[in-house]
PDB file of C-alpha atoms in Angstrom:
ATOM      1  CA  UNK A   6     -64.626 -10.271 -67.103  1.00  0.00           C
ATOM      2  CA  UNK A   7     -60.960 -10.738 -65.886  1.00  0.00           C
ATOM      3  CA  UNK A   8     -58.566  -7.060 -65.795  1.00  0.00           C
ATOM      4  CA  UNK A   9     -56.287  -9.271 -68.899  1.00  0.00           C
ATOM      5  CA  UNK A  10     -59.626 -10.149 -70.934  1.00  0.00           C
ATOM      6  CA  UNK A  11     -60.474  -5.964 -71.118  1.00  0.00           C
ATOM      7  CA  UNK A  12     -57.029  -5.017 -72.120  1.00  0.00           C
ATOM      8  CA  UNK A  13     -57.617  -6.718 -75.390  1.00  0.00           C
ATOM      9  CA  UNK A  14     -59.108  -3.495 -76.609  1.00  0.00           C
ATOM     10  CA  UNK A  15     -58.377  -1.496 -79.971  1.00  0.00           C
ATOM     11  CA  UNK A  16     -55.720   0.843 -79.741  1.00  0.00           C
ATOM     12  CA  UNK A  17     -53.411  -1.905 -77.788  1.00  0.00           C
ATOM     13  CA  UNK A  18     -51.543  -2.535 -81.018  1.00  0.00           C
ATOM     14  CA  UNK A  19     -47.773  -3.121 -81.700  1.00  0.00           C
ATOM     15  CA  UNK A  20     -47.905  -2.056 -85.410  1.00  0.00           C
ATOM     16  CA  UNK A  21     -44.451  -0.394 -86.087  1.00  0.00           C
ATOM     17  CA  UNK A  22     -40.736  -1.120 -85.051  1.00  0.00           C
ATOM     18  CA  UNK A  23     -40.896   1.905 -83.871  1.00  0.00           C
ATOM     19  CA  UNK A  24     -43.625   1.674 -81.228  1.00  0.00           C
ATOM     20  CA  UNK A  25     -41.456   1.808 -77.908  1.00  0.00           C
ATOM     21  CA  UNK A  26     -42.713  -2.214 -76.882  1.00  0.00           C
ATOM     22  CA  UNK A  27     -41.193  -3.396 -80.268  1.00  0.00           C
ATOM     23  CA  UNK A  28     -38.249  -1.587 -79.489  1.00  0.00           C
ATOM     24  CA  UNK A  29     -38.381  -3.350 -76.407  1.00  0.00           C
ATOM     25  CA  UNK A  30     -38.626  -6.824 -77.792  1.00  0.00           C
ATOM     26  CA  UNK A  31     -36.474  -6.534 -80.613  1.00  0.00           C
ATOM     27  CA  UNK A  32     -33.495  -5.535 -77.621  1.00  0.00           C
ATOM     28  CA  UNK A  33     -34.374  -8.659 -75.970  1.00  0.00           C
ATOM     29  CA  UNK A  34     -33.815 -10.497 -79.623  1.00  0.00           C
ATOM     30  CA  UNK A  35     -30.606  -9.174 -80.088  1.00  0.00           C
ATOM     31  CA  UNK A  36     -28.753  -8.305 -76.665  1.00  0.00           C
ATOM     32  CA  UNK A  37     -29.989 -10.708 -74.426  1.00  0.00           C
ATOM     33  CA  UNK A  38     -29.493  -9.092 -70.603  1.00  0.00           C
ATOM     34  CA  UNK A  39     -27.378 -12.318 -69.376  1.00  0.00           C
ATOM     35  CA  UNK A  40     -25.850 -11.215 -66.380  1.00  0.00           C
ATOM     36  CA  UNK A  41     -28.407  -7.785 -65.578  1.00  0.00           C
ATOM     37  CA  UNK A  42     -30.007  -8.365 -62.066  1.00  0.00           C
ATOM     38  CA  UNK A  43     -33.433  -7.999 -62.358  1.00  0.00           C
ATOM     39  CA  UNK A  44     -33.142  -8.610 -66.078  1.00  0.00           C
ATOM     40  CA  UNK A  45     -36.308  -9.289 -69.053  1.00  0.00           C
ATOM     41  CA  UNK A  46     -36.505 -12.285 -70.416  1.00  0.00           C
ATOM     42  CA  UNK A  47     -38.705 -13.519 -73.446  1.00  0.00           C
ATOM     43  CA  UNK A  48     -41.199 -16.777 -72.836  1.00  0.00           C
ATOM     44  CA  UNK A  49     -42.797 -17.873 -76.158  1.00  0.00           C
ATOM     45  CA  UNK A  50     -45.637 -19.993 -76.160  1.00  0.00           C
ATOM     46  CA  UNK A  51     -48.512 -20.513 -74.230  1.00  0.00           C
ATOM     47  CA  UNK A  52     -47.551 -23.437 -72.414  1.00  0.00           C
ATOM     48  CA  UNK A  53     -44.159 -22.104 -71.082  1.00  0.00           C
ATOM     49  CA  UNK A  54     -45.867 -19.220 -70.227  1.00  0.00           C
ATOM     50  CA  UNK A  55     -48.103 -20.767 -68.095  1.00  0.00           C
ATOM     51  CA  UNK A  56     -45.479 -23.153 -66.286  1.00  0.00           C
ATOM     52  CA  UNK A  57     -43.626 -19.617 -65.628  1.00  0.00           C
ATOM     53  CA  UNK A  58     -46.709 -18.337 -64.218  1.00  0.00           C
ATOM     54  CA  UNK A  59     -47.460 -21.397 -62.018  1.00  0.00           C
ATOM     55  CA  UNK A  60     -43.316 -21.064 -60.722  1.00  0.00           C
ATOM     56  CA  UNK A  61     -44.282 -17.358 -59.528  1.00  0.00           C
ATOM     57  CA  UNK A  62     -42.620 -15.893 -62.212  1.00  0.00           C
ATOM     58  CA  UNK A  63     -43.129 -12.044 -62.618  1.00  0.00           C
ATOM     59  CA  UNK A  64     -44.764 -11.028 -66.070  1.00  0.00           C
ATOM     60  CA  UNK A  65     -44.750  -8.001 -67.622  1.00  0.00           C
ATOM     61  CA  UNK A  66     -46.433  -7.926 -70.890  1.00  0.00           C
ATOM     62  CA  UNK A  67     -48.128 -10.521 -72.931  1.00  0.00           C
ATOM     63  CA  UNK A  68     -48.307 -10.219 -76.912  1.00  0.00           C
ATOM     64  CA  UNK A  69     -50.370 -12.542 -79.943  1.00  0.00           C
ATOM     65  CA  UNK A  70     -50.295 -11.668 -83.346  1.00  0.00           C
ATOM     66  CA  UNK A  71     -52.475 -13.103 -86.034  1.00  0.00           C
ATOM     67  CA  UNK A  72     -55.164 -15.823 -84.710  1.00  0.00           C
ATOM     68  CA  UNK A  73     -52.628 -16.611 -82.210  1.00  0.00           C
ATOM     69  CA  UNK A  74     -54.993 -14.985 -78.914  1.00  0.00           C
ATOM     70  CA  UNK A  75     -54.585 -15.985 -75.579  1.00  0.00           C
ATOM     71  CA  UNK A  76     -56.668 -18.906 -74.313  1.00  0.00           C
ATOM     72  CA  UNK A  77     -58.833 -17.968 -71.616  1.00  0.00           C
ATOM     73  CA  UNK A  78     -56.769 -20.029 -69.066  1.00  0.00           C
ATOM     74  CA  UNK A  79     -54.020 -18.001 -69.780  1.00  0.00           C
ATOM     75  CA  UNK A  80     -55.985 -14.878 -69.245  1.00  0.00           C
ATOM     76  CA  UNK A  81     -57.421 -15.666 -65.976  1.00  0.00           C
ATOM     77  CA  UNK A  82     -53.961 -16.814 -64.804  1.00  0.00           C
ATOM     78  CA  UNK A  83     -52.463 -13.236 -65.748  1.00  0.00           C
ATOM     79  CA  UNK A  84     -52.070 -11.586 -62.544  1.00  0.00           C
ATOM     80  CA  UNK A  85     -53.880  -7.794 -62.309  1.00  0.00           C
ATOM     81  CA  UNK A  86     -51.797  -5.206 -64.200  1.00  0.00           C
ATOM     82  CA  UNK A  87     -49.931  -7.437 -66.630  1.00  0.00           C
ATOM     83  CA  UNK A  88     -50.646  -5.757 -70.225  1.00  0.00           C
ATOM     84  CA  UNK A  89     -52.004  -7.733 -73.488  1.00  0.00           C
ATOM     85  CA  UNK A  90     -51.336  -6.268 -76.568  1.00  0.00           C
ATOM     86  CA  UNK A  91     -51.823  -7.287 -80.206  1.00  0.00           C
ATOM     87  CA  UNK A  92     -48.794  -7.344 -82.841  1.00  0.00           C
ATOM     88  CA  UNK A  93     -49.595  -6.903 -86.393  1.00  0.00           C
ATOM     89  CA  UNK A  94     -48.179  -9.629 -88.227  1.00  0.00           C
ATOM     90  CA  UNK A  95     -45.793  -8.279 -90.364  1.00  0.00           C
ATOM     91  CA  UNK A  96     -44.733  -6.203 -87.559  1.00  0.00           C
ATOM     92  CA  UNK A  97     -43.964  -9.375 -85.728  1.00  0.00           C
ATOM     93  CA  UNK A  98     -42.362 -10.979 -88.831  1.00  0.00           C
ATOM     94  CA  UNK A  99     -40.311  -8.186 -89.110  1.00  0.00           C
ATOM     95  CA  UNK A 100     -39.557  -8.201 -85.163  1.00  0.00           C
ATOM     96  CA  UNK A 101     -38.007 -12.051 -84.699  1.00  0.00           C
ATOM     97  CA  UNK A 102     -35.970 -11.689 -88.112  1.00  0.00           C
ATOM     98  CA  UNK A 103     -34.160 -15.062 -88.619  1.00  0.00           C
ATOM     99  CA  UNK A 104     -34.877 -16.095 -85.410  1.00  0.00           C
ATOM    100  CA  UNK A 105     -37.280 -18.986 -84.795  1.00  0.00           C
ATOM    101  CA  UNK A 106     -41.020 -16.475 -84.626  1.00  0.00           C
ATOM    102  CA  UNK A 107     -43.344 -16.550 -82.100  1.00  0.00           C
ATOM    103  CA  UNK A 108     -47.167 -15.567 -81.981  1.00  0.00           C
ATOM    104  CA  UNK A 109     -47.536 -15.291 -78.226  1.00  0.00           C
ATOM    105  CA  UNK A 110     -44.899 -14.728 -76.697  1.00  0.00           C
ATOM    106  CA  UNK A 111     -44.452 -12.853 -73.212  1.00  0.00           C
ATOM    107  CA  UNK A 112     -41.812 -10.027 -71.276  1.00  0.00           C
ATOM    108  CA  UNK A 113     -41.009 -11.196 -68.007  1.00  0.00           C
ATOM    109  CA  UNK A 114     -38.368 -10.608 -65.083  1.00  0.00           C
ATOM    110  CA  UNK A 115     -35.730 -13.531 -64.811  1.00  0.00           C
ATOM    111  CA  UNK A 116     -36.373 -15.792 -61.341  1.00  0.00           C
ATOM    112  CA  UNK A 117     -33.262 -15.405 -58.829  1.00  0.00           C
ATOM    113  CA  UNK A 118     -30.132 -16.944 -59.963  1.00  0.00           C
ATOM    114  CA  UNK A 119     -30.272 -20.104 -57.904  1.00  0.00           C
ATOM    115  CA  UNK A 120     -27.225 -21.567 -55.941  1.00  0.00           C
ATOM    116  CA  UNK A 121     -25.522 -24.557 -54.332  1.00  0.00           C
ATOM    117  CA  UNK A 122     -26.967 -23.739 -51.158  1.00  0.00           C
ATOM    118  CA  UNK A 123     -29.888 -23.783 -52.147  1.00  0.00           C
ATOM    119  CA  UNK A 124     -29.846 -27.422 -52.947  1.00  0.00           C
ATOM    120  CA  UNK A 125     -29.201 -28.367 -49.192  1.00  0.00           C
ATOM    121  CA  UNK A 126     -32.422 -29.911 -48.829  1.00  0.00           C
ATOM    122  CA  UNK A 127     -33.098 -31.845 -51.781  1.00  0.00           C
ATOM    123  CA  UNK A 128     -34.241 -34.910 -51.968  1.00  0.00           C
ATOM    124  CA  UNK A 129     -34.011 -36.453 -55.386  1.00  0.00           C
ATOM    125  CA  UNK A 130     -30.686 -36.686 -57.503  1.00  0.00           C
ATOM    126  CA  UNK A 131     -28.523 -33.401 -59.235  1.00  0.00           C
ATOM    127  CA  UNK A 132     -28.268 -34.024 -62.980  1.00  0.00           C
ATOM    128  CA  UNK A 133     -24.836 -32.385 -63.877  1.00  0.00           C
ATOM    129  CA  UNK A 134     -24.135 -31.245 -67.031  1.00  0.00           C
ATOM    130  CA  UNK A 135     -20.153 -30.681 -67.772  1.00  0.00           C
ATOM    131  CA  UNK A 136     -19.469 -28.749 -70.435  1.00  0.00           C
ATOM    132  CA  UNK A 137     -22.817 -28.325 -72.599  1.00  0.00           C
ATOM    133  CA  UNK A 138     -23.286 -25.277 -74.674  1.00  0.00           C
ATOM    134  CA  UNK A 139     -26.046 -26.178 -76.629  1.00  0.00           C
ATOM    135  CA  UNK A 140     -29.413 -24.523 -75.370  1.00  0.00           C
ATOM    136  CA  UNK A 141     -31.291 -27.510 -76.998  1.00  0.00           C
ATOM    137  CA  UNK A 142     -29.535 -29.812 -74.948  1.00  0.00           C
ATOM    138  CA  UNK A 143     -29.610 -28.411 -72.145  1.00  0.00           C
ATOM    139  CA  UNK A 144     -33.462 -27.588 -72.210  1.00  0.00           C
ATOM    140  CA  UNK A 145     -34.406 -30.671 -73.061  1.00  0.00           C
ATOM    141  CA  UNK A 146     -32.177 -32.192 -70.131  1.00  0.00           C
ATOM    142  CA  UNK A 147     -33.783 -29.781 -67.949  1.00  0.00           C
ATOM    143  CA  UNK A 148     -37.194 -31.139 -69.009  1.00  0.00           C
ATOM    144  CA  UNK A 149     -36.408 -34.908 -68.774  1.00  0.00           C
ATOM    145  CA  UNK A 150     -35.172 -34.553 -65.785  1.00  0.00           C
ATOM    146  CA  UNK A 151     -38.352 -32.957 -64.037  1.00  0.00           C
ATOM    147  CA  UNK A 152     -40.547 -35.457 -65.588  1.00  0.00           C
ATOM    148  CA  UNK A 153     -38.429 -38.293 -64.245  1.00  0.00           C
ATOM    149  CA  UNK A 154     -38.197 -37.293 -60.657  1.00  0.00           C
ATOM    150  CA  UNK A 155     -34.451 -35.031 -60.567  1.00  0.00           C
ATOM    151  CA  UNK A 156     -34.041 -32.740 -57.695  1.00  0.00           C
ATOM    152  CA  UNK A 157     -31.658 -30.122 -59.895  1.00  0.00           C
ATOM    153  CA  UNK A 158     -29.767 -29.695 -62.574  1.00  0.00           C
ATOM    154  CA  UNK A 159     -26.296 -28.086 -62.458  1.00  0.00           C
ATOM    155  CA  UNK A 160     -24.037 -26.461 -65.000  1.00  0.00           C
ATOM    156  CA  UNK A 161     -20.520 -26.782 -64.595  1.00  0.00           C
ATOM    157  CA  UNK A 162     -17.696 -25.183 -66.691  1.00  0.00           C
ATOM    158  CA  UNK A 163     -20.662 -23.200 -68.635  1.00  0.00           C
ATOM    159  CA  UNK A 164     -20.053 -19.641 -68.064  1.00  0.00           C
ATOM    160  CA  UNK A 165     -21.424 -18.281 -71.625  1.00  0.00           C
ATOM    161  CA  UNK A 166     -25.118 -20.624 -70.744  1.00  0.00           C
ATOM    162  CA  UNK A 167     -27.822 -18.711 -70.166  1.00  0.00           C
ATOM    163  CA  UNK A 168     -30.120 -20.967 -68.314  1.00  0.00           C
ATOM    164  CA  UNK A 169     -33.089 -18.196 -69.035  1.00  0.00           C
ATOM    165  CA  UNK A 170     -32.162 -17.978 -72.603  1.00  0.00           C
ATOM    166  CA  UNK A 171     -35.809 -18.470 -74.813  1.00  0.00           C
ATOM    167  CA  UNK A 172     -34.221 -21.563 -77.206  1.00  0.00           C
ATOM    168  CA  UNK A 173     -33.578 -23.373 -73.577  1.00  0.00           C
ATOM    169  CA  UNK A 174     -37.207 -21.973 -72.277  1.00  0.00           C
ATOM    170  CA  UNK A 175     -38.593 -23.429 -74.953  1.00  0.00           C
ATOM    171  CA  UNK A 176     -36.379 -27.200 -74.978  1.00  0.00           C
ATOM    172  CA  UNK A 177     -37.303 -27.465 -71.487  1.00  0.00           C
ATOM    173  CA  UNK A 178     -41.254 -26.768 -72.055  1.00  0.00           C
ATOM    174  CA  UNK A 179     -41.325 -23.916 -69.312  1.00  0.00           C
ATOM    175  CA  UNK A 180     -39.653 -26.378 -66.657  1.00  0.00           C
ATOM    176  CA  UNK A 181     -36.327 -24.445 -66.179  1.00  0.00           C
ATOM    177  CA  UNK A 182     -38.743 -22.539 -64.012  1.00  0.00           C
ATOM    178  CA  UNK A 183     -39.929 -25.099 -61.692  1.00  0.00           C
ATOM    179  CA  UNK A 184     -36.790 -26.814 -61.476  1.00  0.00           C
ATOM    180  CA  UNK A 185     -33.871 -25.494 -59.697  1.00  0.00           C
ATOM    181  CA  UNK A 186     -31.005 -25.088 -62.713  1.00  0.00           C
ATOM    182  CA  UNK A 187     -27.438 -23.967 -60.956  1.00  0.00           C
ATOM    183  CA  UNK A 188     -24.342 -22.580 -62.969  1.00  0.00           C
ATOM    184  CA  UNK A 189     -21.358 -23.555 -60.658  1.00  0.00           C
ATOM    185  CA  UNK A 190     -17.592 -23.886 -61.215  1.00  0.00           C
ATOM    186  CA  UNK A 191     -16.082 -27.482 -60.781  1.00  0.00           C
ATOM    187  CA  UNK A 192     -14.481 -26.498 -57.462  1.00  0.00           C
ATOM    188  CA  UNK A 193     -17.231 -25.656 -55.368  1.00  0.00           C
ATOM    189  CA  UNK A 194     -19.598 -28.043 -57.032  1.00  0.00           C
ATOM    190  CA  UNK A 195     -16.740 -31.056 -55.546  1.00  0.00           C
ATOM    191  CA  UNK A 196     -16.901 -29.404 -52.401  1.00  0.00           C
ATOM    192  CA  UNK A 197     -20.638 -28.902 -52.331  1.00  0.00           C
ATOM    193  CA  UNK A 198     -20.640 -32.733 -52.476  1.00  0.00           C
ATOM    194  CA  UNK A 199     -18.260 -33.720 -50.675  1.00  0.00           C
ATOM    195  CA  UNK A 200     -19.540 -32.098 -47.662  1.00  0.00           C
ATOM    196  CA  UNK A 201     -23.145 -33.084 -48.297  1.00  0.00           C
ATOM    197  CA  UNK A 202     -21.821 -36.664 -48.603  1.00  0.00           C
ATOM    198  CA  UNK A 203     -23.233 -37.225 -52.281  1.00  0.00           C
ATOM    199  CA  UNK A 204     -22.041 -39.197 -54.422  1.00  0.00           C
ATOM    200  CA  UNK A 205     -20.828 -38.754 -58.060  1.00  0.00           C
ATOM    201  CA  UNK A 206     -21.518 -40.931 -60.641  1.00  0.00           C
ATOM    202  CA  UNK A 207     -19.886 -40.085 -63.910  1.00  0.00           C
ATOM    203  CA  UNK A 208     -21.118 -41.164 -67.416  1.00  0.00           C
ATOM    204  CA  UNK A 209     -18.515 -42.801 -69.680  1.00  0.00           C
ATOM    205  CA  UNK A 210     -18.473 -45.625 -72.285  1.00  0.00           C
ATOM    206  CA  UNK A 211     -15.878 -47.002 -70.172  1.00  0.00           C
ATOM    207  CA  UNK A 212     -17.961 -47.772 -66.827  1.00  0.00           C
ATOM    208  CA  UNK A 213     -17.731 -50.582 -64.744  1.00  0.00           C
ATOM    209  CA  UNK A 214     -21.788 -50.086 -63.606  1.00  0.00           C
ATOM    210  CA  UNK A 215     -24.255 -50.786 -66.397  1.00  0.00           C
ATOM    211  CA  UNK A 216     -26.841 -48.693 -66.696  1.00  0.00           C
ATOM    212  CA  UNK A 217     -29.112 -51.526 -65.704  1.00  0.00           C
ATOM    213  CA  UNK A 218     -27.677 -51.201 -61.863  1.00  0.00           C
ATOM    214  CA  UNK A 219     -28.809 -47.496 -61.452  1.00  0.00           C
ATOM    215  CA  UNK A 220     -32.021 -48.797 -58.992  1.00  0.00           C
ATOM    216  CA  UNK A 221     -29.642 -50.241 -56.564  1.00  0.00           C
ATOM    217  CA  UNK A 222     -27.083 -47.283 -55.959  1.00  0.00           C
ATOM    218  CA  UNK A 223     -27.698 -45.100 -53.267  1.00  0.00           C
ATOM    219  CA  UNK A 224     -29.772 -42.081 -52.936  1.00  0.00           C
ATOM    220  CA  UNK A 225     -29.577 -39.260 -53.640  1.00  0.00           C
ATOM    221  CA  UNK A 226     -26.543 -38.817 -56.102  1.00  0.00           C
ATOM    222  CA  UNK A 227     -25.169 -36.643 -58.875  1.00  0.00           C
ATOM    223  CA  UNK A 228     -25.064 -37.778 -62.320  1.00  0.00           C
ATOM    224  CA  UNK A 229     -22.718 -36.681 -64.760  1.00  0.00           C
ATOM    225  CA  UNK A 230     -22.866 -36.089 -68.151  1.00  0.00           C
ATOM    226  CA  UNK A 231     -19.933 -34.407 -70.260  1.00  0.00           C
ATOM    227  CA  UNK A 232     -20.255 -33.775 -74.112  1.00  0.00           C
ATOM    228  CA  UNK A 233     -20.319 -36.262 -76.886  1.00  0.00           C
ATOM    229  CA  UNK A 234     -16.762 -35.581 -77.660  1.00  0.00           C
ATOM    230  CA  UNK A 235     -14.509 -34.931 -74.393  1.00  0.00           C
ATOM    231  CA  UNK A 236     -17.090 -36.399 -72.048  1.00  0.00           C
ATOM    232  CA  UNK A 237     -16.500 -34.895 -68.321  1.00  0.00           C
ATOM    233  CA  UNK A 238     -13.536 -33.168 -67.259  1.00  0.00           C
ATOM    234  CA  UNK A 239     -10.501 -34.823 -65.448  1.00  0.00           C
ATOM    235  CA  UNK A 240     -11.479 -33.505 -62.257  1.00  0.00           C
ATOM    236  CA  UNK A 241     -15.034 -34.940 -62.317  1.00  0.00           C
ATOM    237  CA  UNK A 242     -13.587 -37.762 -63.522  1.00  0.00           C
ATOM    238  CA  UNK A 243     -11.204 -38.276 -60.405  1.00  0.00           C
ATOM    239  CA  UNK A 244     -13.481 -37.374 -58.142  1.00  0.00           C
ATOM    240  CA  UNK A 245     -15.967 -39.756 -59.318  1.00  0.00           C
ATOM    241  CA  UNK A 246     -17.522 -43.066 -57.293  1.00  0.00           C
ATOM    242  CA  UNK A 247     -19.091 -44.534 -59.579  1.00  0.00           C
ATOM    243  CA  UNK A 248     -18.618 -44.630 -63.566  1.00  0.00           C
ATOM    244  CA  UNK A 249     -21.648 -45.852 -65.466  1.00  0.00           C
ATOM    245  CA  UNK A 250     -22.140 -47.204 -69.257  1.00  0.00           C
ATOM    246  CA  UNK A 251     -24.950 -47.448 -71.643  1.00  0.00           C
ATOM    247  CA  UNK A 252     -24.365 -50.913 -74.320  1.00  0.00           C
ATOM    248  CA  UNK A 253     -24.778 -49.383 -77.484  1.00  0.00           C
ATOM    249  CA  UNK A 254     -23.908 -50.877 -81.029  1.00  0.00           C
ATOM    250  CA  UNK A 255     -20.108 -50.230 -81.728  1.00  0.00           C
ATOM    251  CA  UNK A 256     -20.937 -48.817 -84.962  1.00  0.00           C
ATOM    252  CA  UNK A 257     -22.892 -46.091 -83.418  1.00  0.00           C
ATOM    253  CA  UNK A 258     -19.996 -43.314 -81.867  1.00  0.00           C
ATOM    254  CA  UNK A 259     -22.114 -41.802 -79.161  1.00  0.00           C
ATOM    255  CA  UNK A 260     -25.274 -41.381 -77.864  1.00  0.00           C
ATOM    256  CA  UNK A 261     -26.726 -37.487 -78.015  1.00  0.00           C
ATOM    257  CA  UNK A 262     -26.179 -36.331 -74.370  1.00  0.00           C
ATOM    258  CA  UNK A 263     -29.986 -35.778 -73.501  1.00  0.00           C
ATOM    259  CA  UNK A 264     -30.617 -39.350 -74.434  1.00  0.00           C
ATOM    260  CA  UNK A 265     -28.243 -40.444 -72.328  1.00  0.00           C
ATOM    261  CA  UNK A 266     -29.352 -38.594 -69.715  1.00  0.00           C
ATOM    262  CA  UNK A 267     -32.784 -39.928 -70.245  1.00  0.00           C
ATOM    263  CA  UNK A 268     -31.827 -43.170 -70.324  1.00  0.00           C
ATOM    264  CA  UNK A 269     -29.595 -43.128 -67.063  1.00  0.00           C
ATOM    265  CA  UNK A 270     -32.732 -41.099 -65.740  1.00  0.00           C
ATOM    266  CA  UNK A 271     -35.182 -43.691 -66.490  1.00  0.00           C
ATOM    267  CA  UNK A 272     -33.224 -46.336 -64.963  1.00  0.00           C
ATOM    268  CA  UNK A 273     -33.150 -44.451 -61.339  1.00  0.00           C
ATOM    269  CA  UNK A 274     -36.557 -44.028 -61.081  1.00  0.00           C
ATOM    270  CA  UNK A 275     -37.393 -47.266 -61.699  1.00  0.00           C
TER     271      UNK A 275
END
């Protein structure tokens, strides 16, 4: 029997706000720790707990509540000293408020903040994202992009994101683990590339690539994507050597960013 499996024992119960782990969680909730080193995060679900575990991430704690229980892959996969405890259901109810609740859910530290120089050696192409806000987006960016061959996302201009936060976690299926996510200003991200020679290739309604050309550009490049309204910035814009477009029907405004993104995606890996 694995150390995890015999920590499922009576007495490992979470049955008050008051118990010191729910105080725990609930402080996650509310005050996320976005710029703490060594911070906690929260991981709900089984799956992106696993992909967290498989990108070395450190857990702490692992909690169910209800008929929610581990599976026994995810118990074997828990490495020696990680806790499991039980969270009575109203006590868990109680504990996520109006957020979105979770029966399995996980405490863990937050990876390394990754940076620009760490991308020296990739090989694949840097999905940028100028300007997004939206954890949703983002996340499911973040997962598109791993499943379609992407090297790295970057976040420009997004100083409030936090790429750890558990809405993106969750968008992104556990990959914001596995795949290197950078917040960088505009500045250094221009200088990043133009010393690494890569090209940027901006997104825009008004491009004179369609998207249909994306297999024959060179590679690796960054691909930028602003939001629906303002698009990229100026200086992204400028800086840009190539400026793509995806047809759409004029009577549709825009296309939601992570579509587009998919799309341009889909197009470079074929």
């Amino acid at each position: 029997m694995s150390t995890a499996t015999t920590e499922l024992r009576p007495g490992g119960v979470v049955d008050s706000l008051l118990h010191p782990l729910a105080q725990e969680v609930r402080g996650l909730l509310r005050h996320p720790q976005r710029d703490a080193a060594h911070r906690s995060i929260l991981i709900d679900d089984e799956e992106n707990i696993l992909q967290a575990l498989r990108a070395g991430v450190r857990l702490e704690r692992l909690f169910h509540a209800g008929e929610q229980i581990p599976s026994e892959g995810l118990l074997r996969a828990l490495p020696q000293g990680v806790g499991v405890y039980e969270v009575a259901r109203r006590t868990c109810k109680k504990l996520f408020e109006n957020d979105k609740v979770s029966r399995l859910f996980a405490i863990a530290r937050a990876p390394a903040p990754v940076r620009l120089e760490d991308l020296g050696s990739l090989r694949g192409d840097v999905v940028v994202l100028d300007g997004l806000g939206i954890a949703g987006n983002v996340g499911a960016i973040v997962r598109t992009a791993a499943a379609l061959g992407a090297g790295a996302v970057v976040l420009l201009n997004s100083e409030a994101a936090d790429v750890y936060d558990r809405r993106l976690i969750r968008a992104s299926r556990g990959h914001v683990f596995s795949l290197p996510v950078v917040k960088a200003p505009t500045g250094p991200f221009l200088a990043f590339c133009r010393a690494r020679g890569l090209p940027l290739l901006v997104a825009t309604p008004w491009g004179e690539v369609p998207v249909g050309r994306l297999a024959a550009l060179p590679r690796p490049l960054a691909l930028a994507f602003g939001n629906e309204i303002e698009g990229c910035s100026p200086a992204l814009e400028a800086a840009a050597s190539f400026r793509v477009r995806i047809p759409t029907d004029p009577r549709v405004e825009s296309l939601n960013v992570s579509a587009a993104a998919a799309i341009a995606l889909f197009h470079r890996l074929r």
